[in-house]
């Protein structure tokens, strides 16, 4: 590959809208070209990285026994109505009409299509287990597309779907994909951790996300350094902290003026008690119906947990008017005597002496007993709080640590959700009709490309692992008018390509300094430089991008030397 024929353009400055290092570097190195918000074109170098990651994914999917298919991106809405998800997807699904006024969607994911594919082809237990996968463009109308390839409106995903006769067999299929994911991310040079995850709108019984740790990651992950428990903050559990007010107060329940106290901390200060002992009351609309949530004053609601508990599609905090009508004004919301269901966090269980909003501006009620007061009706006690650093591990009780991560993959055991709603059945060995158990498995292929850059860079640019480097070698031709240099470059390029090593030859008429800077920015694993000076000194200067280790080798030895350096990097 010759730079002079490739229309590559590196940028000196970071683009204004790029907030995280990988986005800046992908743009500056000319791997991506922005079309508009959440839409990026890949340059010849960018597409090479994408294809290399795809190749790794394909090899490992094939090795795990999955069969490659290719579904259509365009899907009839009827499939989504059959599965019951048409409404659930909300505005994140692109919808359009064909010329006959039929509603179509641009696939954000393919559970429905995969289930339809299997029910068309399979009717007997002999055809199962079956796992199909594809690598395809997905479309999602994200609320906030950002961070380059991390969150796009159009992106490349590998999605796989498994179908098994029994739940136990489905666990085997799940494990195969889980193990394949570990191999894929390791081969991409990524340090990715599986963590327990929320099942979101896809539904299902259990799931893991594969997280690349990075401070810029959008997900919070709780880790237990002691027992290795790891979970996404959207679902992480904690051991409930001890309750210091489990005995009723000797003093009677009383309404107290707390003028100007609108936050938990202000109320706690006004009442002279710890903020933990003030109940945080929130009103939410679950599919339009108001519900109240109670938490300890210093805890925050984890909305995905509440959504799961209620099984609702839409969940939003109620507006001030609705809240005032059902539970009192903001700042003084409380559970006493309200006519809406009240869900309390388990950390409030046994709370017999707490302060709550009085439902009246400027007042709180002290010595409220959530367990026994007749006019406080708790619908259920659930794990609803967001787990934070320092909370106790649900398994071993040690303090948890919080890190940030980028979700590059996700595996779900779906159970019967789609196969049952879409009527997919096969006959088992006894001739009985059974509904297969399904799993689904996604990898954000394009997000993975950028996650690799996020985890592999230094002050000068990207440092691509050898397995996914846009070209394994950047061959810099200095003094391009010098015939000896030109012929040495030609011969090294040919020798490397013959050995199956891809090369980007920088044959531009540019100053050496610019070529060195751009080579560092793009970050090919090995840099080889040939100029009049290097030839005089005896040959080719080879340099490992990751360590800067440089060596001068005779031209004839360079291909073997470079192959050895790449092989050592792959380990
Ligand atoms: P997120 O929580 O980041 O929105 P998700 O849970 O919606 O992701 P899945 O439906 O599990 O994602 O999709 C599988 C994979 O596709 C994700 O693990 C992620 O790597 C990738 N992915 C999801 N949404 C996007 C997007 N908008 N742009 C790029 N990659 C994405
Ligand atoms: Mg996910």
PDB file of C-alpha atoms in Angstrom, residues 123-126 165 425-434:
ATOM      1  CA  UNK A 123     -38.533 -28.663  12.810  1.00  0.00           C
ATOM      2  CA  UNK A 124     -36.695 -31.501  14.557  1.00  0.00           C
ATOM      3  CA  UNK A 125     -34.455 -31.901  17.594  1.00  0.00           C
ATOM      4  CA  UNK A 126     -31.897 -33.394  15.209  1.00  0.00           C
ATOM      5  CA  UNK A 165     -33.505 -28.155  23.141  1.00  0.00           C
ATOM      6  CA  UNK A 425     -41.207 -25.309  18.099  1.00  0.00           C
ATOM      7  CA  UNK A 426     -39.411 -28.512  17.189  1.00  0.00           C
ATOM      8  CA  UNK A 427     -40.282 -32.141  17.805  1.00  0.00           C
ATOM      9  CA  UNK A 428     -38.101 -33.832  20.402  1.00  0.00           C
ATOM     10  CA  UNK A 429     -36.887 -37.465  20.277  1.00  0.00           C
ATOM     11  CA  UNK A 430     -40.192 -38.647  21.739  1.00  0.00           C
ATOM     12  CA  UNK A 431     -42.177 -36.769  19.097  1.00  0.00           C
ATOM     13  CA  UNK A 432     -43.283 -34.113  21.593  1.00  0.00           C
ATOM     14  CA  UNK A 433     -43.393 -30.481  20.499  1.00  0.00           C
ATOM     15  CA  UNK A 434     -40.936 -28.314  22.481  1.00  0.00           C
TER      16      UNK A 434
END
